[in-house]
Tab-separated table of N, CA and C in Angstrom:
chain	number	residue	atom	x	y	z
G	240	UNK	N	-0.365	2.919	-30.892
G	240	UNK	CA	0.107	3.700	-29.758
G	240	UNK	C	-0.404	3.059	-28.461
G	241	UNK	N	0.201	2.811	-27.972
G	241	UNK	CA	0.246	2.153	-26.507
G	241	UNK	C	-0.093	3.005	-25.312
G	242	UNK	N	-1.419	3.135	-24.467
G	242	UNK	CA	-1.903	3.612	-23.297
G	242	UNK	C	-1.513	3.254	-22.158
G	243	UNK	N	-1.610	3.950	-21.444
G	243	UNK	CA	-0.810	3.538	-19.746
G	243	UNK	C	-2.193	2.836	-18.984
G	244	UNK	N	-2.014	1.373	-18.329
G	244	UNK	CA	-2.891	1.124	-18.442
G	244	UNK	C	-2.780	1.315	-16.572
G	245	UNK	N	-4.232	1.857	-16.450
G	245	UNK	CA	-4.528	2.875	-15.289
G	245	UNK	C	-5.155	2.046	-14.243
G	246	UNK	N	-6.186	0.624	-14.604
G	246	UNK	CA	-6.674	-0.044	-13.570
G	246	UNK	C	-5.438	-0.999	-13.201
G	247	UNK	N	-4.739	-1.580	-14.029
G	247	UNK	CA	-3.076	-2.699	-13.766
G	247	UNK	C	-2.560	-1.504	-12.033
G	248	UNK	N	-2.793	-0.468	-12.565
G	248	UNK	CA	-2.048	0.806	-11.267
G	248	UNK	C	-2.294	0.551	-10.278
G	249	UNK	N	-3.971	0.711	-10.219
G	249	UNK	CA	-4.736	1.091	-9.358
G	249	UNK	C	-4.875	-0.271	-8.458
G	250	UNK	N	-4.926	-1.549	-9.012
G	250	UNK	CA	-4.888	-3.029	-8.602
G	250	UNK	C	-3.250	-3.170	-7.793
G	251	UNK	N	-2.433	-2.934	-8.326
G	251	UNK	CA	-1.643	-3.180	-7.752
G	251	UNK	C	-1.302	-2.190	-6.063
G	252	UNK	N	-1.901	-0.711	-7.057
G	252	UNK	CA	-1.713	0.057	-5.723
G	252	UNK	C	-2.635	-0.062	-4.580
G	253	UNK	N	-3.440	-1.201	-4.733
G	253	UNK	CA	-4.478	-1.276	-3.635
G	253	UNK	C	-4.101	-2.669	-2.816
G	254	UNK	N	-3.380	-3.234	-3.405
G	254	UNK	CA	-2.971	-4.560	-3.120
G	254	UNK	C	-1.777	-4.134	-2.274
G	255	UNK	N	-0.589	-3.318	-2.444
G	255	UNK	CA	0.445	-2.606	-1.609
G	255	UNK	C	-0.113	-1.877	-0.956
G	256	UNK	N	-1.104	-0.804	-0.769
G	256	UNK	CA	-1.571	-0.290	0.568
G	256	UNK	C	-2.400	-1.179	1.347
G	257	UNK	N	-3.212	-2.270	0.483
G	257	UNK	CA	-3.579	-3.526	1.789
G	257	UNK	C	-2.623	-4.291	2.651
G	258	UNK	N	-1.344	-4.502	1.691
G	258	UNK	CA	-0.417	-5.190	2.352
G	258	UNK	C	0.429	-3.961	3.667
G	259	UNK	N	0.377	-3.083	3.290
G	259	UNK	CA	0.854	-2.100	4.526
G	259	UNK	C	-0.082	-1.585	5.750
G	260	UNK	N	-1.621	-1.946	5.736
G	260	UNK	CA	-2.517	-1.461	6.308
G	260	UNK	C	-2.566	-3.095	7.426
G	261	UNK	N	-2.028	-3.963	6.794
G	261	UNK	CA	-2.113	-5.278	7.640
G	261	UNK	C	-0.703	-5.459	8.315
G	262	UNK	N	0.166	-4.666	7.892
G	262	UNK	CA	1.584	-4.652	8.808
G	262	UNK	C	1.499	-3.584	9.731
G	263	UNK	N	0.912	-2.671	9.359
G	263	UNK	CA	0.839	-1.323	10.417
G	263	UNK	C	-0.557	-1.791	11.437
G	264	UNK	N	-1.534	-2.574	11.395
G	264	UNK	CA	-2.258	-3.426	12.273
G	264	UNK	C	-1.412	-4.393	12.696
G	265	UNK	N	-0.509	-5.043	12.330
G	265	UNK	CA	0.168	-6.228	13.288
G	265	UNK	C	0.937	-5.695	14.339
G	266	UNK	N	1.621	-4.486	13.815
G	266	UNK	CA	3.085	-4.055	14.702
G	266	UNK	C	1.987	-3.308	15.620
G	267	UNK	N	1.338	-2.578	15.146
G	267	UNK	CA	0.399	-1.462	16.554
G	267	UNK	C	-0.439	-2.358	17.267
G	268	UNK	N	-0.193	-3.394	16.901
G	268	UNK	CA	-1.755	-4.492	17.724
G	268	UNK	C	-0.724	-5.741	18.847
G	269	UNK	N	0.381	-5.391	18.408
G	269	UNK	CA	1.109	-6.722	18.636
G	269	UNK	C	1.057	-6.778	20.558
G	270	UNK	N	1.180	-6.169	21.257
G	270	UNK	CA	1.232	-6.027	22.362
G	270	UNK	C	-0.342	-7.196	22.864
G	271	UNK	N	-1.583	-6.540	22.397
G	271	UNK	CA	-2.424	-6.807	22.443
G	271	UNK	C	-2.522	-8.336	21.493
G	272	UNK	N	-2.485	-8.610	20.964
G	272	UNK	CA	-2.373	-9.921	20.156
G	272	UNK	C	-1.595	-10.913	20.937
G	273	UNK	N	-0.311	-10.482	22.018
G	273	UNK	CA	0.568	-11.520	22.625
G	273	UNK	C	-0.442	-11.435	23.852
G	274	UNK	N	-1.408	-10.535	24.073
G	274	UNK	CA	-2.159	-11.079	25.344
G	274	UNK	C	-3.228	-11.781	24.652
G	275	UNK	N	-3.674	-12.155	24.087
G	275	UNK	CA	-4.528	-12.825	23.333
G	275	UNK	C	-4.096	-14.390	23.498
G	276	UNK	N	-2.575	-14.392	23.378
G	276	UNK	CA	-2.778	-16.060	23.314
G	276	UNK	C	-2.814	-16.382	24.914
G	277	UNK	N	-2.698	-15.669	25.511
G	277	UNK	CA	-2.543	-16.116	27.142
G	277	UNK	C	-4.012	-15.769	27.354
G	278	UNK	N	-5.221	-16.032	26.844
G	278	UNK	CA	-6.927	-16.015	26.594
G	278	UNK	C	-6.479	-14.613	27.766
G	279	UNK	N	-6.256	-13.584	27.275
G	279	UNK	CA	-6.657	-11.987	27.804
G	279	UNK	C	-7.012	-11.305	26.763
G	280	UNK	N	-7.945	-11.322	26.034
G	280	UNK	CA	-8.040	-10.477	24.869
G	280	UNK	C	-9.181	-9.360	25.304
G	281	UNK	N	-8.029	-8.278	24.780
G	281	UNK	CA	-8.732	-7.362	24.865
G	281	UNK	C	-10.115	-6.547	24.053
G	282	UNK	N	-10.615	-5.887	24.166
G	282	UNK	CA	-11.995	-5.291	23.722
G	282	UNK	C	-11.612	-4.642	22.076
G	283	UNK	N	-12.639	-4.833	21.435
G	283	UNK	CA	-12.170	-4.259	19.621
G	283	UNK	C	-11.855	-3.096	19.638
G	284	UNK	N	-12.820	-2.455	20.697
G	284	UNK	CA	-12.807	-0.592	20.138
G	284	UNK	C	-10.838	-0.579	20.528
G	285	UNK	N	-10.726	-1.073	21.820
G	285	UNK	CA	-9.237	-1.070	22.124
G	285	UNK	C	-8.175	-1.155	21.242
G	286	UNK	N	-8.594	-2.597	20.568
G	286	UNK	CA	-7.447	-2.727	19.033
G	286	UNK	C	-7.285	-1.497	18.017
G	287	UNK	N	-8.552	-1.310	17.605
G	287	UNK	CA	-8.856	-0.481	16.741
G	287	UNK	C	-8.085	1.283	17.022
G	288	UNK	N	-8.590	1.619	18.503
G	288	UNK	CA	-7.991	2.937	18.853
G	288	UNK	C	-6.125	3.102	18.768
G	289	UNK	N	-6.032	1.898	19.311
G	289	UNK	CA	-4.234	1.353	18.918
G	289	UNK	C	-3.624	1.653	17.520
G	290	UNK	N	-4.432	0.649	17.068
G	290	UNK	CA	-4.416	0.700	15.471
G	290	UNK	C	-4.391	1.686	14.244
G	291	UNK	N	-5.542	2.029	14.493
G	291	UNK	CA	-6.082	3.116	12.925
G	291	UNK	C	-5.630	4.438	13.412
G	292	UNK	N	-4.446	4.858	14.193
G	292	UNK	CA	-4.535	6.329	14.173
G	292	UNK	C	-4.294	7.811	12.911
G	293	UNK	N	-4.428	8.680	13.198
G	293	UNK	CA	-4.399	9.651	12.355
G	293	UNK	C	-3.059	9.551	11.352
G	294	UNK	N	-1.598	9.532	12.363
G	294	UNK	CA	-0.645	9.270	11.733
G	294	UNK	C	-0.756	8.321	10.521
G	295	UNK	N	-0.686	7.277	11.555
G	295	UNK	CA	-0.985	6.282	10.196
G	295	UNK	C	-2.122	6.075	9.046
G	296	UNK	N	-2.946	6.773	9.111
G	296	UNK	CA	-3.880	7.092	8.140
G	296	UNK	C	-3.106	8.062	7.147
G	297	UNK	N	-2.538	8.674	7.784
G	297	UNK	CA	-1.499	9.657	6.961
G	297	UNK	C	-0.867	8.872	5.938
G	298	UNK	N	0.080	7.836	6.759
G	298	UNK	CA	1.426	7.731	5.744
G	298	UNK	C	0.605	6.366	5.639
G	299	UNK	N	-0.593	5.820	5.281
G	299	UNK	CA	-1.066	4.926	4.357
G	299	UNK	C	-1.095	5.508	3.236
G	300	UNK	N	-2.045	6.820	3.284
G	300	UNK	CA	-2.065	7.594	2.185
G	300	UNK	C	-1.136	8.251	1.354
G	301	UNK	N	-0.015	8.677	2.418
G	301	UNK	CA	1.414	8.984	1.233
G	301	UNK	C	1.794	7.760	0.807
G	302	UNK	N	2.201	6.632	1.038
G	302	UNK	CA	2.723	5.449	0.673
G	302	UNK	C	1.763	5.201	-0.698
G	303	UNK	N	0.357	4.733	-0.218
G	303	UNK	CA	-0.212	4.747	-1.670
G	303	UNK	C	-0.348	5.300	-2.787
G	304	UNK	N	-0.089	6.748	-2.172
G	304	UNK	CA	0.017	8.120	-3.235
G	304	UNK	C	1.545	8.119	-4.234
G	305	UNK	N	2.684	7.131	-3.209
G	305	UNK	CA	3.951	7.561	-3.818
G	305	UNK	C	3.583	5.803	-4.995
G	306	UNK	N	3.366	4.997	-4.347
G	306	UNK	CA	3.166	3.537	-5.113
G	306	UNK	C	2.471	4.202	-6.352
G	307	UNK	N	1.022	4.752	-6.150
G	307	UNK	CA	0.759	4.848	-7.678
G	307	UNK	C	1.363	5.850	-8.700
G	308	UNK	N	1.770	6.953	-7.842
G	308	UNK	CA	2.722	7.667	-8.690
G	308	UNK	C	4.145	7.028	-9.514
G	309	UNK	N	5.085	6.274	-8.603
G	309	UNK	CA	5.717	5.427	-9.178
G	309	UNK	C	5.575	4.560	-10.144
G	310	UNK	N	4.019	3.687	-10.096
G	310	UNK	CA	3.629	2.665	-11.047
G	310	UNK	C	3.311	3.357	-12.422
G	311	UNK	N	2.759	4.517	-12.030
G	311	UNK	CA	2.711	5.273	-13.097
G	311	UNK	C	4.203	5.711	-14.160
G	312	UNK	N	4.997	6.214	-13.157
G	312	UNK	CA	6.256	6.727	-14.342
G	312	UNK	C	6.829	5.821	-14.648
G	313	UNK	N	6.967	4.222	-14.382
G	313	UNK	CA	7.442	3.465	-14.449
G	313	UNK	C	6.607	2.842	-15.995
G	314	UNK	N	5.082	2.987	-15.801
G	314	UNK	CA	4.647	2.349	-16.925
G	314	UNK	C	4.620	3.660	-18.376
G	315	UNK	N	5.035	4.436	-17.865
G	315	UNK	CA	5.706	5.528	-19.252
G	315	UNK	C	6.476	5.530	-19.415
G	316	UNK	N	7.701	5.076	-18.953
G	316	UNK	CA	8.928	4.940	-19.270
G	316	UNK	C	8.830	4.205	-20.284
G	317	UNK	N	8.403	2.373	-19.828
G	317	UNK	CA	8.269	1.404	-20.720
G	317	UNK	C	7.557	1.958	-21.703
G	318	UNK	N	6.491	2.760	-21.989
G	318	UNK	CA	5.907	3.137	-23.160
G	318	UNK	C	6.337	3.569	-23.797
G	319	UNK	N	7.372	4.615	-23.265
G	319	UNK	CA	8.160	5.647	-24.621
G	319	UNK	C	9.740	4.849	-24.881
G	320	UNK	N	10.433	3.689	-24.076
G	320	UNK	CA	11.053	3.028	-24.493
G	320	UNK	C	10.609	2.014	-25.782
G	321	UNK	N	9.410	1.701	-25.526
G	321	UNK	CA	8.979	0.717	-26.653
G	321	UNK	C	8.605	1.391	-27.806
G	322	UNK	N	8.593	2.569	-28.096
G	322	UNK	CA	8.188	3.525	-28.962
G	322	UNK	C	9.632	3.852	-29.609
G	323	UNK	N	10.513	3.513	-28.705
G	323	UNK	CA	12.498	4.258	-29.467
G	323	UNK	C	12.495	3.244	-29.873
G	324	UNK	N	12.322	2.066	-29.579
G	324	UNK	CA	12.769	0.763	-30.071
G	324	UNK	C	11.945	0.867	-31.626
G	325	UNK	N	10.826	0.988	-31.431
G	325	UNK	CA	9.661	0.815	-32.503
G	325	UNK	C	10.205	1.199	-33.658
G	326	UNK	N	11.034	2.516	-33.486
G	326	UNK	CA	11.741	3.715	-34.667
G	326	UNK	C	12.950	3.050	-35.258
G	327	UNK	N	13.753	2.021	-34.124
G	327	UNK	CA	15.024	1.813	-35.268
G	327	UNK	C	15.030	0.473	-35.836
């Protein structure tokens, strides 16, 4: 009998909310990043207050919440498909 394997989830779902936590820092930073190459760079706390807001702390957390939920029914599907197969 075949287990859903729970860290494969959790790896991947941390790897897709890193990859969205570095796009939602590019697009909210970008203003500040194009003054950067013209040597105006602004102060961290500045980036950061831009950056990390509540919203988006939000829908990091739904996004990751819907990724591992998904990875999940996705890897039971395959389980109980390989289990019909197993029978005929």
């Amino acid at each position: 009998m075949e287990k859903v394997n729970h860290q494969k989830i959790i790896i991947n779902t941390s790897l897709r909310v890193l990859l969205m936590v570095v796009v939602i820092f590019i697009l909210n930073s970008w203003p500040s990043i194009k003054q950067s190459f013209s040597s105006h760079v602004p102060r961290l706390d500045y980036w950061l207050d831009h950056s990390f807001k509540v919203s988006n702390i939000i829908l990091i957390l739904g996004f990751g919440s819907y990724f591992y939920y998904k990875d999940l029914m996705n890897q039971k599907e395959l389980i109980k498909r390989s289990k019909n197969t197993n029978w005929h």
